[in-house]
Coordinates of C-alpha atoms in Angstrom, one line a residue:
X1 CA 114.4 81.7 105.6
X2 CA 111.0 81.8 107.3
X3 CA 111.9 85.2 108.8
X4 CA 112.6 86.6 105.3
X5 CA 109.3 85.1 104.0
X6 CA 107.5 86.7 107.0
X7 CA 109.1 90.1 106.2
X8 CA 107.8 89.8 102.6
X9 CA 104.3 88.7 103.6
X10 CA 104.1 91.5 106.2
X11 CA 105.2 94.0 103.5
X12 CA 102.5 92.8 101.2
X13 CA 99.9 93.3 103.9
X14 CA 101.3 96.7 104.7
X15 CA 101.0 97.6 101.1
X16 CA 97.3 97.3 101.4
X17 CA 97.3 100.4 103.7
X18 CA 99.5 102.3 101.4
X19 CA 97.2 101.4 98.5
X20 CA 94.3 103.0 100.4
X21 CA 96.4 106.1 100.9
X22 CA 97.1 106.2 97.2
X23 CA 93.7 105.2 95.7
X24 CA 92.1 108.7 96.2
X25 CA 95.2 110.4 94.8
X26 CA 95.2 108.2 91.8
X27 CA 91.4 108.8 91.2
X28 CA 91.8 112.6 91.4
X29 CA 94.8 112.7 89.2
X30 CA 93.1 110.4 86.7
X31 CA 90.0 112.5 86.5
X32 CA 91.2 116.1 86.8
X33 CA 95.0 115.9 86.7
X34 CA 95.0 117.5 90.2
X35 CA 97.9 116.8 92.6
X36 CA 96.5 117.2 96.0
X37 CA 99.2 118.2 98.5
X38 CA 96.7 118.2 101.4
X39 CA 95.8 114.5 100.8
X40 CA 97.9 113.2 103.8
X41 CA 96.4 115.8 106.1
X42 CA 92.9 114.8 105.0
X43 CA 93.7 111.2 105.9
X44 CA 94.6 112.4 109.4
X45 CA 91.5 114.6 109.5
X46 CA 89.4 111.4 108.8
X47 CA 91.3 109.6 111.7
X48 CA 90.4 112.5 114.1
X49 CA 86.8 112.5 112.9
X50 CA 86.7 108.8 113.7
X51 CA 88.2 109.5 117.1
X52 CA 85.5 112.1 117.9
X53 CA 82.8 109.8 116.6
X54 CA 83.9 106.9 118.8
X55 CA 84.3 109.1 121.9
X56 CA 80.9 110.9 121.5
X57 CA 78.8 107.9 120.4
X58 CA 80.8 105.1 122.1
X59 CA 80.8 103.1 118.9
X60 CA 83.5 100.9 117.4
X61 CA 85.9 102.6 114.9
X62 CA 84.6 100.5 112.1
X63 CA 81.0 101.6 112.9
X64 CA 82.2 105.2 113.0
X65 CA 83.1 104.7 109.3
X66 CA 79.4 104.9 108.6
X67 CA 79.5 108.5 109.8
X68 CA 83.0 109.5 108.8
X69 CA 82.7 108.3 105.1
X70 CA 79.7 110.5 104.3
X71 CA 81.2 113.4 106.2
X72 CA 84.5 113.2 104.3
X73 CA 82.6 112.9 101.0
X74 CA 80.7 116.0 101.8
X75 CA 83.9 117.9 102.7
X76 CA 85.4 116.7 99.4
X77 CA 82.4 117.9 97.3
X78 CA 82.3 121.3 99.1
X79 CA 86.0 121.7 98.9
X80 CA 86.1 121.0 95.2
X81 CA 83.1 123.1 94.2
X82 CA 84.0 126.0 96.5
X83 CA 87.7 126.2 96.1
X84 CA 89.7 123.7 94.0
X85 CA 87.6 124.1 90.8
X86 CA 88.7 127.7 90.6
X87 CA 92.3 126.7 90.5
X88 CA 92.1 124.1 87.7
X89 CA 93.5 125.0 84.3
X90 CA 96.5 124.6 82.1
X91 CA 98.9 125.8 84.8
X92 CA 99.5 123.1 87.5
X93 CA 101.0 125.7 90.0
X94 CA 97.7 127.2 91.4
X95 CA 96.2 123.9 92.6
X96 CA 99.6 122.9 94.1
X97 CA 99.8 126.2 96.0
X98 CA 96.2 126.1 97.1
X99 CA 96.3 122.5 98.3
X100 CA 99.6 123.3 100.1
X101 CA 97.9 126.1 101.9
X102 CA 95.0 123.8 102.7
X103 CA 97.4 121.3 104.2
X104 CA 98.8 124.0 106.5
X105 CA 95.3 125.0 107.5
X106 CA 94.1 121.5 108.2
X107 CA 97.2 120.6 110.2
X108 CA 97.0 123.7 112.4
X109 CA 93.2 123.3 112.9
X110 CA 93.8 119.8 114.1
X111 CA 96.6 121.1 116.4
X112 CA 94.2 123.7 117.8
X113 CA 91.3 121.3 118.2
X114 CA 93.1 118.1 119.4
X115 CA 96.5 119.3 120.6
X116 CA 99.8 117.6 119.5
X117 CA 99.4 114.6 121.8
X118 CA 99.4 111.3 119.9
X119 CA 96.0 109.6 119.7
X120 CA 94.8 106.1 118.8
X121 CA 91.5 104.4 117.9
X122 CA 90.6 101.5 120.1
X123 CA 89.3 98.6 118.0
X124 CA 89.6 96.0 120.8
X125 CA 90.8 92.4 120.3
X126 CA 91.1 92.7 116.5
X127 CA 94.2 94.8 116.9
X128 CA 96.3 91.9 118.4
X129 CA 94.4 88.9 117.0
X130 CA 96.4 86.7 114.6
X131 CA 96.0 83.5 112.6
X132 CA 98.8 80.9 112.0
X133 CA 99.5 80.0 108.4
X134 CA 102.3 77.5 108.1
X135 CA 105.1 78.9 110.2
X136 CA 103.8 82.5 109.8
X137 CA 101.6 84.5 112.2
X138 CA 99.4 86.9 110.2
X139 CA 97.6 89.7 112.0
X140 CA 93.9 89.9 111.5
X141 CA 93.9 93.7 111.2
X142 CA 96.6 93.7 108.4
X143 CA 94.7 91.0 106.6
X144 CA 91.4 93.0 106.9
X145 CA 93.2 96.1 105.7
X146 CA 94.6 94.3 102.6
X147 CA 91.2 92.8 101.9
X148 CA 89.6 96.3 102.2
X149 CA 92.1 97.7 99.8
X150 CA 91.2 95.1 97.2
X151 CA 87.5 95.7 97.7
X152 CA 87.9 99.5 97.5
X153 CA 90.1 99.4 94.4
X154 CA 87.8 96.9 92.7
X155 CA 84.9 99.1 93.5
X156 CA 86.6 102.2 92.1
X157 CA 87.5 100.3 89.0
X158 CA 83.9 99.2 88.6
X159 CA 82.6 102.7 89.1
X160 CA 85.1 104.1 86.6
X161 CA 84.5 101.7 83.8
X162 CA 80.9 100.3 84.3
X163 CA 78.7 103.2 85.6
X164 CA 77.3 106.4 84.2
X165 CA 79.3 108.3 86.8
X166 CA 82.4 106.6 85.6
X167 CA 81.7 107.5 82.0
X168 CA 81.3 111.1 83.2
X169 CA 84.7 110.9 84.9
X170 CA 86.4 109.5 81.8
X171 CA 84.7 112.0 79.5
X172 CA 85.8 115.1 81.5
X173 CA 89.3 113.5 81.9
X174 CA 89.7 112.9 78.1
X175 CA 88.2 116.3 76.9
X176 CA 86.4 118.5 79.3
X177 CA 85.2 121.0 76.6
X178 CA 83.5 118.3 74.5
X179 CA 82.1 116.7 77.7
X180 CA 80.5 120.1 78.6
X181 CA 79.1 120.4 75.1
X182 CA 77.5 116.9 75.5
X183 CA 75.7 118.2 78.6
X184 CA 78.0 117.1 81.4
X185 CA 78.5 119.6 84.3
X186 CA 82.3 119.6 84.7
X187 CA 82.2 121.3 88.1
X188 CA 79.7 118.8 89.4
X189 CA 81.6 115.8 88.1
X190 CA 84.9 117.1 89.6
X191 CA 83.1 117.6 92.9
X192 CA 81.8 114.0 92.8
X193 CA 85.3 112.7 92.0
X194 CA 86.7 114.5 95.1
X195 CA 83.8 113.3 97.2
X196 CA 84.5 109.7 96.2
X197 CA 88.3 110.1 96.8
X198 CA 87.8 111.5 100.3
X199 CA 85.3 108.7 101.1
X200 CA 88.2 106.3 100.4
X201 CA 90.4 108.6 102.4
X202 CA 88.0 108.1 105.4
X203 CA 88.6 104.3 105.2
X204 CA 92.4 104.8 105.1
X205 CA 92.3 107.2 108.0
X206 CA 90.2 104.9 110.3
X207 CA 92.4 101.9 109.5
X208 CA 95.6 104.0 110.1
X209 CA 94.2 105.2 113.4
X210 CA 93.4 101.6 114.5
X211 CA 96.8 100.3 113.4
X212 CA 99.0 103.0 115.0
X213 CA 99.0 106.2 116.9
X214 CA 98.6 109.5 115.0
X215 CA 99.0 113.2 115.6
X216 CA 98.3 116.3 113.4
X217 CA 101.9 116.5 112.1
X218 CA 102.1 113.0 110.4
X219 CA 100.0 113.8 107.3
X220 CA 103.1 114.7 105.2
X221 CA 104.6 111.2 105.6
X222 CA 101.3 109.6 104.6
X223 CA 101.2 111.8 101.6
X224 CA 104.7 110.7 100.5
X225 CA 103.8 107.0 100.9
X226 CA 100.6 107.6 98.8
X227 CA 102.5 109.5 96.1
X228 CA 105.2 106.8 95.9
X229 CA 102.6 104.0 95.6
X230 CA 100.8 105.9 92.8
X231 CA 103.9 106.6 90.9
X232 CA 105.4 103.1 91.3
X233 CA 102.1 101.6 90.1
X234 CA 101.6 104.1 87.2
X235 CA 99.7 107.4 87.1
X236 CA 96.0 107.0 86.7
X237 CA 96.0 103.2 87.0
X238 CA 93.7 102.3 89.9
X239 CA 94.9 98.7 90.2
X240 CA 98.5 99.9 89.8
X241 CA 98.1 101.7 93.2
X242 CA 97.7 98.3 94.8
X243 CA 100.9 97.0 93.1
X244 CA 102.7 100.2 94.0
X245 CA 101.6 99.9 97.6
X246 CA 102.7 96.3 97.8
X247 CA 106.1 97.1 96.3
X248 CA 106.6 100.0 98.7
X249 CA 105.5 97.9 101.7
X250 CA 107.8 94.9 100.9
X251 CA 110.7 97.2 100.3
X252 CA 110.2 98.8 103.7
X253 CA 109.8 95.5 105.6
X254 CA 112.9 94.0 103.9
X255 CA 114.8 97.2 104.7
X256 CA 113.7 97.0 108.4
X257 CA 114.7 93.3 108.4
X258 CA 118.2 94.3 107.3
X259 CA 118.4 97.2 109.7
X260 CA 115.5 98.8 111.7
X261 CA 116.7 102.2 110.7
X262 CA 116.4 101.5 107.0
X263 CA 112.7 100.9 106.8
X264 CA 111.6 104.2 105.3
X265 CA 114.8 104.6 103.4
X266 CA 114.4 101.3 101.7
X267 CA 111.0 102.3 100.5
X268 CA 112.3 105.6 99.1
X269 CA 115.1 103.7 97.3
X270 CA 112.7 101.3 95.7
X271 CA 110.6 104.3 94.5
X272 CA 113.7 106.0 93.0
X273 CA 114.8 102.8 91.3
X274 CA 111.3 102.3 89.7
X275 CA 111.3 106.0 88.7
X276 CA 114.7 105.7 87.1
X277 CA 113.8 102.6 85.1
X278 CA 110.1 103.3 84.3
X279 CA 109.4 107.1 84.7
X280 CA 105.7 106.5 84.0
X281 CA 105.5 103.8 86.6
X282 CA 105.2 100.0 86.2
X283 CA 101.6 100.0 84.9
X284 CA 100.8 103.4 83.4
X285 CA 97.2 103.8 82.2
X286 CA 96.8 103.1 78.5
X287 CA 94.9 105.8 76.6
X288 CA 92.3 104.4 74.2

């Protein structure tokens, strides 16, 4: 029994990482109804920026976040203003095609710059440190990741519903034409939304790089986990991404407990079950 409990607890903690993958996706979809196919590759880009920062400056990966987060935010703003804003409209196909192309470009640029060899961020003793709780051994890094997911999602929720920027996000999301008539610059608001989303992506990328090895080709898998967490939790619901991530993580660890080869498959099955029962996700955003 303790082994099954441990599998569930480890799945919950893994769900924190998946929630960080999903938070930026959820924010972007909630604000501008944009499905970013390149999101997974941008997570890996953040991990590589963290690798370069730690190697050049000799700092801890968590300190590198102080550089990687603003860098990713800047990339997000420029990307949105310079490219993605031109694709937005009633047709969802142009942004899908453009972000797919962006995914290919980012992946190949990383291959060119860093080769296909797996890399990993060295965070020292925190990678293997653990604490005993009852009969369970909980890793400090997974606990930190889950705590970071809660902080990030709470912060996004606060920004979205308690700040002037959040009111701008909600205004352009509800009716961009009226928002523009009221003096809001839609292009600027969208740029800030993408900047915020990629700042969160930087956190996800660094924590992924500390947790496991990465290479330029794994972005697609991170994108799928992020999408599944968003859809399970409910499109546009920021807290729902945490619930979705936890459900996905628990499904994977229970699947791995039954058979190691079933880990990823179990997560996909849980996603399909939720999609069949609740097509809008478990906690879809309620429109007021």
